[in-house]
Amino acid sequence: MPRPKKKHGHRMEQAVKEDQPDRTEPQQRTKRRKLDDESEYVTGADQDPSYAEFGPTKSITFYGLLNDEEQEYFTKADGILELDQFDSAEDRALFVANVWREASGKQLKIACSQSCSRLMERLVYLSSPSQLKDLFRAFNGHFQDLVQHRFASHCCEKLFLQAAPIVTDELVAPLAVPAAGADGEIFVSMENLFLHVVQELHDDVGNLFTDQYASHTMRVLLVVLAGLSLEKLPTTSLLRGKQGKGGRLDRQLGKEPRDDPPRKQAVPSSFEAAVDKILADTLTDLSPAELRALATHATGNPVLQLMIELESLEPWKSQTTPERSALQKLLAQSASEGEEDGYTTFVSGILYDPVGSHLLEAIVRFAPAKAFKAIYRQVLRDRIADASRSDVASFVVIRVLERLGKDDLQHATGPVLLQMESLLAHSRYAVIRTIIERCVVRGLDLDVVAKAVVAVYDGLSPSARLLRLLKWDGADGGGIGNGEKRAETTRAETGRVHSSLLAQTMFSQPGPLGSVVSEGLLDTSASTLGSMAQDAAASRLLQLSLMSAASTTVFRRRLTTAFVDEVTQLATHPVASHVVDAMWDGTRGLQYIRERIAQRLCDSEALLGASYHGRRVWTNWKMNLFKNRRDRWIAQCKSARGEEKAGGVKTTKRTASR
């Protein structure tokens, strides 16, 4: 076998040394290094490479690594729980108990493991109260490090969320304290376990609120202690992860979600005192300037929003003082007095800031009426028209419009409606929709809104005007291309969704505003209506127009007639089939058109039977009864018509829940 050719000599060795980096310099680690047995602490970069780039600089305890056998076992257990192919709930509970038995003494390693922390979250979702308490005990003394860990912080968050209802259950129906077990274990309530966590984290709570990983978990803990419901909390988006892990885990594991609790859950008084102490200790040492600096901080901003909301609720609403109130410090107490000491500049600065505008939304929503009026009249009133055109500040404008009284709303809508052409061009449909909804609530005339919309499309036919309003270009928006094309398609679909919502709001209003949409639908050709029925956004408008009690008989007759020739093709389409379902309600009082559509569906029974959506349409239209007992089908239609006259329009189950 020939030898490979090699170059020899001191000159080549020198060249190789010059080309290679100096091996004496420390190089960046790309793999997790093995630690000596006597090592107790390492930096975050040693435990996770991502820490080296943007992680905390303080040392975090390293709890060791799982060996190969443990890694294989827990990975396999995670896969079994994800498949969820257990014969019964008892079998699954027995499997979870066995996994917990194997994890005894290794909980900290699992929580900090990139591959197995997901298993810990699944186990928390399926654990009994006693198993959750055992996990609390395993984490005791280590929460300070766990909440700052990239993976363990999610485990802590899920633990707090799952343990919160148990606190309420123990408060409503106190459990009998059992005697100490054979192993000397003492019964501890879930309330005391939470208070122990608060005590452990209290000394460093200010830093934890702005930590990259701990901030999210600390906000969840604060909400749980306050007894707020995550489902009905206005700042729910501040507390949930980007991927919605909780709901996905519930679906994967087949676990029924908990009943939606009330906005304020029953919590012990010790929890309210803990929240009060956290807020007081956090805010007392911060000056207004330092607090305002957090307004544009990525993790500090959500904390301020939550604090402002808590201050608007009892019992903290009656206990706030200037020294321990986030809102009063941000506004420097002088907003209601009209003194410009910096808060005007502060509000103006965060109005257009992508991060700070969220805080301003919370201020507008939860500030006392006196403070809100001062902010509106001194800062926002003269800028509301320009802010409504911004993709950032327009959300603040929406919150402002929701709080204005009748006179202020009438004064504010004038300048905004003058920007109607720009609002429609920049897809600020939510602002227009909010104006319409608030004018209805406050009893203001909507004719000015209708005139502003018509003036933008002056000279166009009713059909062209509606299609321009809906941003309808005939494209289905479902094509797949490169990343840039998909991004453009997604933005276009989002714009059509909001334009459809605006058109639905307009259609629901009587008078000229509703006529803009209804006349446009009647003026649109049948082929275009058929294409709109197959679009996810535009089809919602067609469903509403057919099912609305405000639709006249003449309007519904003309609209349903346009779909008769294509009803079979529409019935087998995933989106358009919902429009066919809505046509059942759209033909109320139009028996001859309903029978005509039913006959076309009956003639295409084989085609509908081969499609899932077609079978749903067949069921919703009661086609088996139409085919076999037409007289009874007609009698049911007539009896349903009488019920609709007495009790209003009833919608089919599939269309209503969609």
XYZ file of C-alpha atoms in Angstrom, residues 133 137 170-171 173-181 184-192:
22
model
C -45.360 19.006 47.324
C -39.331 20.029 48.914
C -56.945 23.697 50.866
C -58.260 27.115 51.877
C -61.831 22.802 52.415
C -58.973 22.483 54.939
C -57.444 19.034 55.100
C -57.019 17.165 58.340
C -53.375 17.280 59.360
C -52.131 13.677 59.299
C -49.735 12.301 61.838
C -46.071 12.089 60.949
C -45.280 9.085 58.786
C -40.754 11.221 60.059
C -42.226 13.272 57.217
C -44.260 16.242 58.463
C -47.366 17.495 56.675
C -46.902 20.932 55.106
C -49.639 22.920 53.394
C -49.154 24.282 49.903
C -49.546 27.785 51.334
C -46.463 27.363 53.500
